[in-house]
DNA sequence: CATTTAAGGTTCCAAAAAGGAACTCAATAG
DNA sequence: CTATTGAGTTCCTTTTTGGAACCTTAAATG
């Protein structure tokens, strides 16, 4: 998580990426849509390119103009971004609901995100996922132990 | 997305919530695990409680001691957090891989997150989801139009 | 009784990041 | 020759962080 946040964990980066998924590619468009200062936008785009999340390519040569596109790495942020957006739509909407709805293309109905296990296809909730130390590594990280195992410790019981 | 980021969009909040899902509940534990300054931690916890993502409850009265737990709202961030963690594990791991692995409890195998449609159960990728203006709202937001419709504009097509 | 320990914070000041507005550069349009 | 567009930089002010010390309640120790 710390690694992920080092790349996308600041006030603007996820908004930039969200706009990328909506088709925005150009500096001026990001700037006018987000209201971020040009300075910060320039910095964030440069870092995203350096991290491999976006790539910069010329879309014309005279005059030289550049655009930013999601790489394969960037495209794989899609599930996380969808879930974050839908969480906000669900819990933080004002009276009228979200301004945009997600649609499942090819099916035509509304798209509601759901987390499943790629191996067995089951829908999973928070209590269905637990963690284990990577056997390939020495134990670098001590898990907290306040009398419960970590897999149940999040529960509201008590 | 802007609404979501107003709640969870800073350098520390998602790390705090990740630790919540790992069973951490107490101020001191967050502080020692994350290395965040007490000042910032105090501020973030207060804001998360105010937003309804965490709740503060006493776990003993003499001396008074408090702990922080995920609410229903907070628990629903689980899919987003899982996806973010797995994205980092996949794209940003050093040579040895992630320190922790996710396990599908009750199945016993590794858990690999996958985004599906809650309506029809299909696995969906970036190109399967599109957006439409909420019909219940006037069109407040102009989508970018650089010669493509937004649903295909993200594609790498040349 | 004075001291120490523990949890859960505040306060204060220096350093880093973000906001705002103007300026640059290259090329094309009028 | 002047204005415009796209994509940035530069400079300066305001906000946020980081670091370290201090405070409070209450029990435990000597």
mmCIF file of C-alpha atoms (C1' of nucleotides) in Angstrom:
data_model
loop_
_atom_site.group_PDB
_atom_site.id
_atom_site.type_symbol
_atom_site.label_atom_id
_atom_site.label_comp_id
_atom_site.label_asym_id
_atom_site.label_seq_id
_atom_site.Cartn_x
_atom_site.Cartn_y
_atom_site.Cartn_z
ATOM 1 C CA UNK A 1 0.000 0.000 0.000
ATOM 2 C CA UNK A 2 2.822 2.359 0.846
ATOM 3 C CA UNK A 3 4.346 1.682 -2.560
ATOM 4 C CA UNK A 4 1.041 2.330 -4.278
ATOM 5 C CA UNK A 5 0.527 5.566 -2.407
ATOM 6 C CA UNK A 6 4.004 6.730 -3.307
ATOM 7 C CA UNK A 7 2.728 6.739 -6.911
ATOM 8 C CA UNK A 8 -0.947 7.723 -6.673
ATOM 9 C CA UNK A 9 -1.316 8.969 -3.104
ATOM 10 C CA UNK A 10 -1.755 12.678 -3.277
ATOM 11 C CA UNK A 11 -4.536 15.178 -3.592
ATOM 12 C CA UNK A 12 -4.543 15.349 -7.414
ATOM 13 C CA UNK A 13 -3.143 12.190 -8.947
ATOM 14 C CA UNK A 14 -6.274 10.052 -8.715
ATOM 15 C CA UNK A 15 -8.352 12.880 -10.125
ATOM 16 C CA UNK A 16 -5.962 13.093 -13.067
ATOM 17 C CA UNK A 17 -6.205 9.348 -13.617
ATOM 18 C CA UNK A 18 -9.966 9.387 -13.310
ATOM 19 C CA UNK A 19 -10.020 11.970 -16.095
ATOM 20 C CA UNK A 20 -7.707 9.770 -18.143
ATOM 21 C CA UNK A 21 -10.295 6.999 -17.969
ATOM 22 C CA UNK A 22 -12.888 9.527 -19.126
ATOM 23 C CA UNK A 23 -10.793 10.241 -22.199
ATOM 24 C CA UNK A 24 -8.872 13.338 -21.187
ATOM 25 C CA UNK A 25 -5.344 13.398 -22.584
ATOM 26 C CA UNK A 26 -4.130 16.962 -22.827
ATOM 27 C CA UNK A 27 -2.520 19.317 -20.377
ATOM 28 C CA UNK A 28 -4.957 22.161 -20.934
ATOM 29 C CA UNK A 29 -7.976 19.910 -20.531
ATOM 30 C CA UNK A 30 -6.772 18.442 -17.261
ATOM 31 C CA UNK A 31 -6.026 21.904 -16.038
ATOM 32 C CA UNK A 32 -9.387 23.401 -16.874
ATOM 33 C CA UNK A 33 -11.397 20.407 -15.674
ATOM 34 C CA UNK A 34 -9.576 19.952 -12.376
ATOM 35 C CA UNK A 35 -8.630 23.503 -11.497
ATOM 36 C CA UNK A 36 -5.236 22.274 -10.350
ATOM 37 C CA UNK A 37 -2.414 24.755 -10.726
ATOM 38 C CA UNK A 38 -0.328 24.278 -13.879
ATOM 39 C CA UNK A 39 2.730 23.844 -11.742
ATOM 40 C CA UNK A 40 1.315 20.920 -9.788
ATOM 41 C CA UNK A 41 -0.277 19.365 -12.869
ATOM 42 C CA UNK A 42 3.009 19.477 -14.713
ATOM 43 C CA UNK A 43 4.753 17.848 -11.780
ATOM 44 C CA UNK A 44 2.144 15.094 -11.363
ATOM 45 C CA UNK A 45 2.086 14.221 -15.061
ATOM 46 C CA UNK A 46 5.867 14.027 -15.121
ATOM 47 C CA UNK A 47 5.881 11.718 -12.110
ATOM 48 C CA UNK A 48 3.155 9.504 -13.554
ATOM 49 C CA UNK A 49 5.168 9.155 -16.752
ATOM 50 C CA UNK A 50 8.320 8.402 -14.749
ATOM 51 C CA UNK A 51 6.410 5.751 -12.792
ATOM 52 C CA UNK A 52 5.119 4.142 -15.990
ATOM 53 C CA UNK A 53 1.439 4.831 -15.336
ATOM 54 C CA UNK A 54 1.081 7.264 -18.232
ATOM 55 C CA UNK A 55 3.037 7.669 -21.418
ATOM 56 C CA UNK A 56 3.646 10.884 -23.235
ATOM 57 C CA UNK A 57 3.394 10.862 -26.975
ATOM 58 C CA UNK A 58 3.322 13.455 -29.692
ATOM 59 C CA UNK A 59 0.029 13.724 -31.495
ATOM 60 C CA UNK A 60 1.387 16.278 -33.948
ATOM 61 C CA UNK A 61 4.819 17.538 -34.839
ATOM 62 C CA UNK A 62 4.425 21.084 -36.132
ATOM 63 C CA UNK A 63 3.949 22.686 -33.679
ATOM 64 C CA UNK A 64 5.056 19.966 -31.264
ATOM 65 C CA UNK A 65 2.155 18.846 -29.115
ATOM 66 C CA UNK A 66 2.059 16.071 -26.569
ATOM 67 C CA UNK A 67 -0.629 14.000 -24.964
ATOM 68 C CA UNK A 68 -0.766 11.614 -22.036
ATOM 69 C CA UNK A 69 -2.184 8.121 -22.246
ATOM 70 C CA UNK A 70 -2.661 5.302 -19.829
ATOM 71 C CA UNK A 71 -0.171 2.465 -20.129
ATOM 72 C CA UNK A 72 -1.038 -1.159 -19.315
ATOM 73 C CA UNK A 73 0.049 -0.383 -15.761
ATOM 74 C CA UNK A 74 -2.241 2.620 -15.669
ATOM 75 C CA UNK A 75 -5.177 0.702 -17.114
ATOM 76 C CA UNK A 76 -4.910 -1.769 -14.266
ATOM 77 C CA UNK A 77 -5.831 0.949 -11.815
ATOM 78 C CA UNK A 78 -9.307 0.847 -13.295
ATOM 79 C CA UNK A 79 -10.888 -1.481 -10.715
ATOM 80 C CA UNK A 80 -9.544 0.538 -7.787
ATOM 81 C CA UNK A 81 -10.724 3.800 -9.323
ATOM 82 C CA UNK A 82 -14.166 2.417 -10.127
ATOM 83 C CA UNK A 83 -14.584 1.202 -6.546
ATOM 84 C CA UNK A 84 -13.437 4.531 -5.104
ATOM 85 C CA UNK A 85 -15.818 6.465 -7.328
ATOM 86 C CA UNK A 86 -18.738 4.198 -6.511
ATOM 87 C CA UNK A 87 -17.965 4.381 -2.809
ATOM 88 C CA UNK A 88 -18.185 8.159 -3.012
ATOM 89 C CA UNK A 89 -21.367 7.961 -5.092
ATOM 90 C CA UNK A 90 -22.900 5.712 -2.510
ATOM 91 C CA UNK A 91 -21.833 7.338 0.739
ATOM 92 C CA UNK A 92 -21.101 10.932 -0.095
ATOM 93 C CA UNK A 93 -23.707 11.944 -2.666
ATOM 94 C CA UNK A 94 -25.756 15.002 -2.066
ATOM 95 C CA UNK A 95 -29.521 14.776 -2.472
ATOM 96 C CA UNK A 96 -29.522 14.156 -6.217
ATOM 97 C CA UNK A 97 -27.006 11.351 -6.506
ATOM 98 C CA UNK A 98 -23.879 11.074 -8.581
ATOM 99 C CA UNK A 99 -23.481 13.274 -11.661
ATOM 100 C CA UNK A 100 -22.305 10.334 -13.763
ATOM 101 C CA UNK A 101 -23.447 6.740 -13.740
ATOM 102 C CA UNK A 102 -21.420 3.763 -14.829
ATOM 103 C CA UNK A 103 -22.926 1.602 -17.559
ATOM 104 C CA UNK A 104 -22.006 -1.984 -18.400
ATOM 105 C CA UNK A 105 -21.377 -1.730 -22.131
ATOM 106 C CA UNK A 106 -22.733 -4.524 -24.244
ATOM 107 C CA UNK A 107 -25.242 -5.293 -21.527
ATOM 108 C CA UNK A 108 -26.789 -1.885 -21.311
ATOM 109 C CA UNK A 109 -27.600 -1.953 -17.616
ATOM 110 C CA UNK A 110 -26.085 0.093 -14.839
ATOM 111 C CA UNK A 111 -22.733 -1.111 -13.715
ATOM 112 C CA UNK A 112 -22.300 -1.800 -10.035
ATOM 113 C CA UNK A 113 -18.792 -2.829 -9.007
ATOM 114 C CA UNK A 114 -18.279 -6.050 -7.100
ATOM 115 C CA UNK A 115 -15.131 -7.689 -5.795
ATOM 116 C CA UNK A 116 -14.635 -11.337 -6.648
ATOM 117 C CA UNK A 117 -11.857 -13.889 -6.418
ATOM 118 C CA UNK A 118 -10.136 -14.476 -9.744
ATOM 119 C CA UNK A 119 -9.414 -18.093 -8.828
ATOM 120 C CA UNK A 120 -12.843 -19.348 -7.856
ATOM 121 C CA UNK A 121 -15.092 -16.521 -9.012
ATOM 122 C CA UNK A 122 -16.822 -16.074 -5.665
ATOM 123 C CA UNK A 123 -17.976 -12.697 -4.452
ATOM 124 C CA UNK A 124 -15.879 -11.699 -1.442
ATOM 125 C CA UNK A 125 -16.479 -9.332 1.440
ATOM 126 C CA UNK A 126 -14.014 -7.985 4.004
ATOM 127 C CA UNK A 127 -14.254 -11.093 6.193
ATOM 128 C CA UNK A 128 -13.438 -13.440 3.320
ATOM 129 C CA UNK A 129 -9.953 -12.089 2.764
ATOM 130 C CA UNK A 130 -7.102 -12.541 5.164
ATOM 131 C CA UNK A 131 -3.375 -12.033 4.944
ATOM 132 C CA UNK A 132 -0.388 -14.313 5.334
ATOM 133 C CA UNK A 133 3.305 -13.553 5.306
ATOM 134 C CA UNK A 134 4.873 -14.240 1.957
ATOM 135 C CA UNK A 135 6.673 -17.543 2.496
ATOM 136 C CA UNK A 136 9.416 -16.395 0.121
ATOM 137 C CA UNK A 137 10.360 -13.664 2.581
ATOM 138 C CA UNK A 138 11.678 -13.595 6.093
ATOM 139 C CA UNK A 139 9.118 -12.078 8.440
ATOM 140 C CA UNK A 140 9.889 -8.384 8.189
ATOM 141 C CA UNK A 141 6.573 -7.200 9.492
ATOM 142 C CA UNK A 142 5.062 -7.986 12.857
ATOM 143 C CA UNK A 143 1.309 -8.142 12.723
ATOM 144 C CA UNK A 144 -0.554 -6.507 15.562
ATOM 145 C CA UNK A 145 -1.862 -8.846 18.175
ATOM 146 C CA UNK A 146 -4.311 -7.511 20.662
ATOM 147 C CA UNK A 147 -5.729 -10.877 21.555
ATOM 148 C CA UNK A 148 -7.199 -11.768 18.192
ATOM 149 C CA UNK A 149 -5.779 -13.014 14.968
ATOM 150 C CA UNK A 150 -5.604 -10.337 12.263
ATOM 151 C CA UNK A 151 -8.203 -12.036 10.099
ATOM 152 C CA UNK A 152 -10.947 -11.465 12.633
ATOM 153 C CA UNK A 153 -9.611 -8.442 14.416
ATOM 154 C CA UNK A 154 -11.382 -5.957 12.135
ATOM 155 C CA UNK A 155 -14.780 -7.333 13.077
ATOM 156 C CA UNK A 156 -17.229 -5.271 15.031
ATOM 157 C CA UNK A 157 -17.704 -7.979 17.619
ATOM 158 C CA UNK A 158 -17.429 -7.262 21.318
ATOM 159 C CA UNK B 1 -14.126 10.919 -7.132
ATOM 160 C CA UNK B 2 -13.510 14.406 -5.808
ATOM 161 C CA UNK B 3 -15.881 13.663 -2.931
ATOM 162 C CA UNK B 4 -14.098 10.411 -2.182
ATOM 163 C CA UNK B 5 -10.710 12.083 -2.224
ATOM 164 C CA UNK B 6 -11.933 14.780 0.121
ATOM 165 C CA UNK B 7 -12.287 11.971 2.671
ATOM 166 C CA UNK B 8 -9.477 9.533 1.887
ATOM 167 C CA UNK B 9 -7.235 11.491 -0.484
ATOM 168 C CA UNK B 10 -4.115 12.322 1.397
ATOM 169 C CA UNK B 11 -0.751 10.820 2.103
ATOM 170 C CA UNK B 12 -1.750 8.983 5.289
ATOM 171 C CA UNK B 13 -5.447 8.207 5.351
ATOM 172 C CA UNK B 14 -5.381 5.110 3.156
ATOM 173 C CA UNK B 15 -2.444 3.734 5.131
ATOM 174 C CA UNK B 16 -4.427 4.223 8.312
ATOM 175 C CA UNK B 17 -7.420 2.440 6.800
ATOM 176 C CA UNK B 18 -5.272 -0.364 5.469
ATOM 177 C CA UNK B 19 -4.037 -0.895 9.012
ATOM 178 C CA UNK B 20 -7.625 -0.871 10.245
ATOM 179 C CA UNK B 21 -8.363 -3.805 7.937
ATOM 180 C CA UNK B 22 -5.313 -5.552 9.392
ATOM 181 C CA UNK B 23 -6.792 -5.187 12.863
ATOM 182 C CA UNK B 24 -5.087 -2.081 14.188
ATOM 183 C CA UNK B 25 -7.357 0.027 16.380
ATOM 184 C CA UNK B 26 -5.278 2.134 18.730
ATOM 185 C CA UNK B 27 -3.580 5.460 18.405
ATOM 186 C CA UNK B 28 -0.207 4.253 19.595
ATOM 187 C CA UNK B 29 -0.203 1.286 17.252
ATOM 188 C CA UNK B 30 -1.042 3.362 14.216
ATOM 189 C CA UNK B 31 1.646 5.782 15.194
ATOM 190 C CA UNK B 32 4.393 3.235 15.639
ATOM 191 C CA UNK B 33 3.459 1.204 12.562
ATOM 192 C CA UNK B 34 3.114 4.128 10.189
ATOM 193 C CA UNK B 35 5.648 6.570 11.539
ATOM 194 C CA UNK B 36 3.194 9.399 10.974
ATOM 195 C CA UNK B 37 3.514 12.318 13.359
ATOM 196 C CA UNK B 38 1.090 12.188 16.260
ATOM 197 C CA UNK B 39 -0.268 15.535 15.254
ATOM 198 C CA UNK B 40 -1.231 14.392 11.760
ATOM 199 C CA UNK B 41 -2.504 11.027 12.993
ATOM 200 C CA UNK B 42 -4.744 12.735 15.519
ATOM 201 C CA UNK B 43 -6.083 15.015 12.815
ATOM 202 C CA UNK B 44 -6.719 12.206 10.327
ATOM 203 C CA UNK B 45 -8.475 9.991 12.864
ATOM 204 C CA UNK B 46 -10.683 12.878 13.932
ATOM 205 C CA UNK B 47 -11.611 13.590 10.311
ATOM 206 C CA UNK B 48 -12.334 9.934 9.579
ATOM 207 C CA UNK B 49 -14.639 9.789 12.583
ATOM 208 C CA UNK B 50 -16.334 13.026 11.515
ATOM 209 C CA UNK B 51 -16.811 11.572 8.022
ATOM 210 C CA UNK B 52 -18.327 8.376 9.429
ATOM 211 C CA UNK B 53 -15.620 6.042 8.164
ATOM 212 C CA UNK B 54 -14.377 5.160 11.637
ATOM 213 C CA UNK B 55 -16.044 5.245 14.997
ATOM 214 C CA UNK B 56 -14.372 5.958 18.279
ATOM 215 C CA UNK B 57 -15.372 3.863 21.228
ATOM 216 C CA UNK B 58 -14.120 3.366 24.725
ATOM 217 C CA UNK B 59 -12.667 -0.066 25.383
ATOM 218 C CA UNK B 60 -12.129 0.680 29.062
ATOM 219 C CA UNK B 61 -13.221 3.414 31.426
ATOM 220 C CA UNK B 62 -10.601 3.642 34.161
ATOM 221 C CA UNK B 63 -8.332 5.056 32.818
ATOM 222 C CA UNK B 64 -10.374 6.195 29.819
ATOM 223 C CA UNK B 65 -9.047 4.593 26.645
ATOM 224 C CA UNK B 66 -10.423 4.814 23.139
ATOM 225 C CA UNK B 67 -10.125 2.772 20.003
ATOM 226 C CA UNK B 68 -11.064 3.313 16.383
ATOM 227 C CA UNK B 69 -13.115 0.868 14.377
ATOM 228 C CA UNK B 70 -14.365 0.715 10.847
ATOM 229 C CA UNK B 71 -18.041 1.525 10.391
ATOM 230 C CA UNK B 72 -20.178 -0.024 7.649
ATOM 231 C CA UNK B 73 -19.106 2.897 5.484
ATOM 232 C CA UNK B 74 -15.471 2.184 6.221
ATOM 233 C CA UNK B 75 -15.830 -1.544 5.577
ATOM 234 C CA UNK B 76 -17.080 -0.767 2.091
ATOM 235 C CA UNK B 77 -13.719 0.705 1.206
ATOM 236 C CA UNK B 78 -12.366 -2.833 1.337
ATOM 237 C CA UNK B 79 -12.600 -3.595 -2.396
ATOM 238 C CA UNK B 80 -10.855 -0.357 -3.360
ATOM 239 C CA UNK B 81 -8.095 -0.918 -0.831
ATOM 240 C CA UNK B 82 -7.577 -4.532 -1.887
ATOM 241 C CA UNK B 83 -7.260 -3.474 -5.513
ATOM 242 C CA UNK B 84 -4.815 -0.691 -4.673
ATOM 243 C CA UNK B 85 -2.662 -3.012 -2.594
ATOM 244 C CA UNK B 86 -2.648 -5.690 -5.278
ATOM 245 C CA UNK B 87 -1.813 -3.149 -7.957
ATOM 246 C CA UNK B 88 1.220 -2.113 -5.953
ATOM 247 C CA UNK B 89 2.159 -5.737 -5.307
ATOM 248 C CA UNK B 90 1.972 -6.433 -8.988
ATOM 249 C CA UNK B 91 3.648 -3.393 -10.495
ATOM 250 C CA UNK B 92 5.841 -1.981 -7.784
ATOM 251 C CA UNK B 93 7.281 -4.963 -5.961
ATOM 252 C CA UNK B 94 10.968 -5.227 -5.522
ATOM 253 C CA UNK B 95 12.700 -8.505 -6.389
ATOM 254 C CA UNK B 96 11.063 -10.612 -3.684
ATOM 255 C CA UNK B 97 7.420 -9.741 -4.113
ATOM 256 C CA UNK B 98 4.923 -8.389 -1.642
ATOM 257 C CA UNK B 99 5.549 -8.878 2.083
ATOM 258 C CA UNK B 100 1.976 -10.030 2.656
ATOM 259 C CA UNK B 101 -0.248 -12.169 0.478
ATOM 260 C CA UNK B 102 -4.006 -12.161 0.471
ATOM 261 C CA UNK B 103 -5.710 -15.474 1.147
ATOM 262 C CA UNK B 104 -9.273 -16.436 0.293
ATOM 263 C CA UNK B 105 -10.532 -17.715 3.619
ATOM 264 C CA UNK B 106 -12.629 -20.824 3.523
ATOM 265 C CA UNK B 107 -11.074 -21.704 0.195
ATOM 266 C CA UNK B 108 -7.493 -21.633 1.289
ATOM 267 C CA UNK B 109 -6.019 -20.435 -1.980
ATOM 268 C CA UNK B 110 -4.392 -17.103 -2.748
ATOM 269 C CA UNK B 111 -6.818 -14.323 -3.289
ATOM 270 C CA UNK B 112 -6.500 -12.374 -6.483
ATOM 271 C CA UNK B 113 -8.901 -9.436 -6.801
ATOM 272 C CA UNK B 114 -11.151 -9.190 -9.815
ATOM 273 C CA UNK B 115 -13.753 -6.617 -10.782
ATOM 274 C CA UNK B 116 -17.157 -7.940 -11.770
ATOM 275 C CA UNK B 117 -20.602 -6.534 -12.443
ATOM 276 C CA UNK B 118 -22.963 -7.061 -9.521
ATOM 277 C CA UNK B 119 -25.942 -7.286 -11.879
ATOM 278 C CA UNK B 120 -24.803 -9.946 -14.311
ATOM 279 C CA UNK B 121 -21.690 -11.303 -12.601
ATOM 280 C CA UNK B 122 -19.424 -10.835 -15.615
ATOM 281 C CA UNK B 123 -15.777 -9.939 -15.236
ATOM 282 C CA UNK B 124 -15.240 -6.431 -16.558
ATOM 283 C CA UNK B 125 -12.205 -4.616 -17.882
ATOM 284 C CA UNK B 126 -11.706 -0.905 -18.547
ATOM 285 C CA UNK B 127 -13.376 -1.075 -21.942
ATOM 286 C CA UNK B 128 -16.517 -2.692 -20.574
ATOM 287 C CA UNK B 129 -17.496 0.239 -18.413
ATOM 288 C CA UNK B 130 -18.676 3.545 -19.743
ATOM 289 C CA UNK B 131 -20.339 6.563 -18.210
ATOM 290 C CA UNK B 132 -23.617 8.326 -18.790
ATOM 291 C CA UNK B 133 -24.996 11.502 -17.296
ATOM 292 C CA UNK B 134 -27.372 10.809 -14.454
ATOM 293 C CA UNK B 135 -30.783 11.356 -16.049
ATOM 294 C CA UNK B 136 -32.064 12.702 -12.737
ATOM 295 C CA UNK B 137 -29.695 15.650 -13.058
ATOM 296 C CA UNK B 138 -29.323 18.487 -15.497
ATOM 297 C CA UNK B 139 -26.057 18.158 -17.368
ATOM 298 C CA UNK B 140 -23.633 19.934 -15.095
ATOM 299 C CA UNK B 141 -20.512 18.380 -16.502
ATOM 300 C CA UNK B 142 -19.369 18.636 -20.106
ATOM 301 C CA UNK B 143 -17.507 15.543 -21.183
ATOM 302 C CA UNK B 144 -14.398 16.079 -23.226
ATOM 303 C CA UNK B 145 -14.837 15.569 -26.924
ATOM 304 C CA UNK B 146 -11.743 15.380 -28.994
ATOM 305 C CA UNK B 147 -13.357 13.537 -31.851
ATOM 306 C CA UNK B 148 -14.273 10.370 -29.975
ATOM 307 C CA UNK B 149 -16.956 9.412 -27.597
ATOM 308 C CA UNK B 150 -15.785 9.113 -24.010
ATOM 309 C CA UNK B 151 -16.345 5.387 -23.877
ATOM 310 C CA UNK B 152 -13.656 4.689 -26.441
ATOM 311 C CA UNK B 153 -11.463 7.705 -25.962
ATOM 312 C CA UNK B 154 -9.216 6.035 -23.393
ATOM 313 C CA UNK B 155 -8.208 3.327 -25.832
ATOM 314 C CA UNK B 156 -4.684 3.114 -27.089
ATOM 315 C CA UNK B 157 -5.834 3.060 -30.686
ATOM 316 C CA UNK B 158 -3.628 4.954 -33.086
ATOM 317 C "C1'" DC C 1 4.000 10.574 48.811
ATOM 318 C "C1'" DA C 2 6.995 11.061 44.577
ATOM 319 C "C1'" DT C 3 8.109 8.723 40.408
ATOM 320 C "C1'" DT C 4 7.388 5.986 36.468
ATOM 321 C "C1'" DT C 5 4.678 4.008 32.893
ATOM 322 C "C1'" DA C 6 0.997 3.987 29.512
ATOM 323 C "C1'" DA C 7 -2.485 5.722 26.321
ATOM 324 C "C1'" DG C 8 -4.036 9.400 23.876
ATOM 325 C "C1'" DG C 9 -3.479 13.313 22.710
ATOM 326 C "C1'" DT C 10 -1.643 19.184 22.089
ATOM 327 C "C1'" DT C 11 1.591 22.881 21.269
ATOM 328 C "C1'" DC C 12 5.283 25.115 18.890
ATOM 329 C "C1'" DC C 13 8.453 25.934 15.234
ATOM 330 C "C1'" DA C 14 10.988 24.770 10.889
ATOM 331 C "C1'" DA C 15 10.609 22.539 6.331
ATOM 332 C "C1'" DA C 16 8.031 21.024 2.388
ATOM 333 C "C1'" DA C 17 4.128 21.293 -0.720
ATOM 334 C "C1'" DA C 18 0.359 23.718 -2.910
ATOM 335 C "C1'" DG C 19 -2.020 27.901 -4.684
ATOM 336 C "C1'" DG C 20 -2.012 32.131 -7.758
ATOM 337 C "C1'" DA C 21 -0.596 34.775 -11.290
ATOM 338 C "C1'" DA C 22 2.518 36.117 -14.715
ATOM 339 C "C1'" DC C 23 5.989 34.793 -18.111
ATOM 340 C "C1'" DT C 24 8.240 31.732 -21.878
ATOM 341 C "C1'" DC C 25 8.493 29.311 -26.292
ATOM 342 C "C1'" DA C 26 7.096 27.591 -30.821
ATOM 343 C "C1'" DA C 27 4.092 27.748 -34.472
ATOM 344 C "C1'" DT C 28 0.132 29.121 -36.875
ATOM 345 C "C1'" DA C 29 -3.879 32.492 -38.122
ATOM 346 C "C1'" DG C 30 -5.312 36.962 -39.499
ATOM 347 C "C1'" DC D 1 3.136 42.605 -36.783
ATOM 348 C "C1'" DT D 2 -0.175 41.018 -33.286
ATOM 349 C "C1'" DA D 3 -3.023 37.552 -31.230
ATOM 350 C "C1'" DT D 4 -3.897 32.823 -30.053
ATOM 351 C "C1'" DT D 5 -3.116 28.057 -28.590
ATOM 352 C "C1'" DG D 6 -0.762 24.313 -26.209
ATOM 353 C "C1'" DA D 7 2.419 23.087 -22.949
ATOM 354 C "C1'" DG D 8 4.932 24.328 -19.737
ATOM 355 C "C1'" DT D 9 8.261 27.541 -15.996
ATOM 356 C "C1'" DT D 10 9.216 31.014 -12.580
ATOM 357 C "C1'" DC D 11 8.355 33.559 -8.503
ATOM 358 C "C1'" DC D 12 6.168 34.470 -4.307
ATOM 359 C "C1'" DT D 13 2.585 33.631 -0.642
ATOM 360 C "C1'" DT D 14 -0.279 30.494 2.099
ATOM 361 C "C1'" DT D 15 -1.139 25.745 3.872
ATOM 362 C "C1'" DT D 16 0.310 21.331 5.290
ATOM 363 C "C1'" DT D 17 3.678 18.341 7.168
ATOM 364 C "C1'" DG D 18 7.474 16.796 10.070
ATOM 365 C "C1'" DG D 19 9.894 16.678 14.589
ATOM 366 C "C1'" DA D 20 10.214 17.030 19.137
ATOM 367 C "C1'" DA D 21 8.582 18.280 23.533
ATOM 368 C "C1'" DC D 22 4.782 18.829 26.677
ATOM 369 C "C1'" DC D 23 0.080 17.710 28.997
ATOM 370 C "C1'" DT D 24 -3.590 14.716 31.271
ATOM 371 C "C1'" DT D 25 -5.652 10.770 33.590
ATOM 372 C "C1'" DA D 26 -4.899 6.809 36.129
ATOM 373 C "C1'" DA D 27 -2.666 2.901 37.682
ATOM 374 C "C1'" DA D 28 1.769 0.602 39.375
ATOM 375 C "C1'" DT D 29 6.182 0.908 41.896
ATOM 376 C "C1'" DG D 30 9.237 2.036 45.786
#
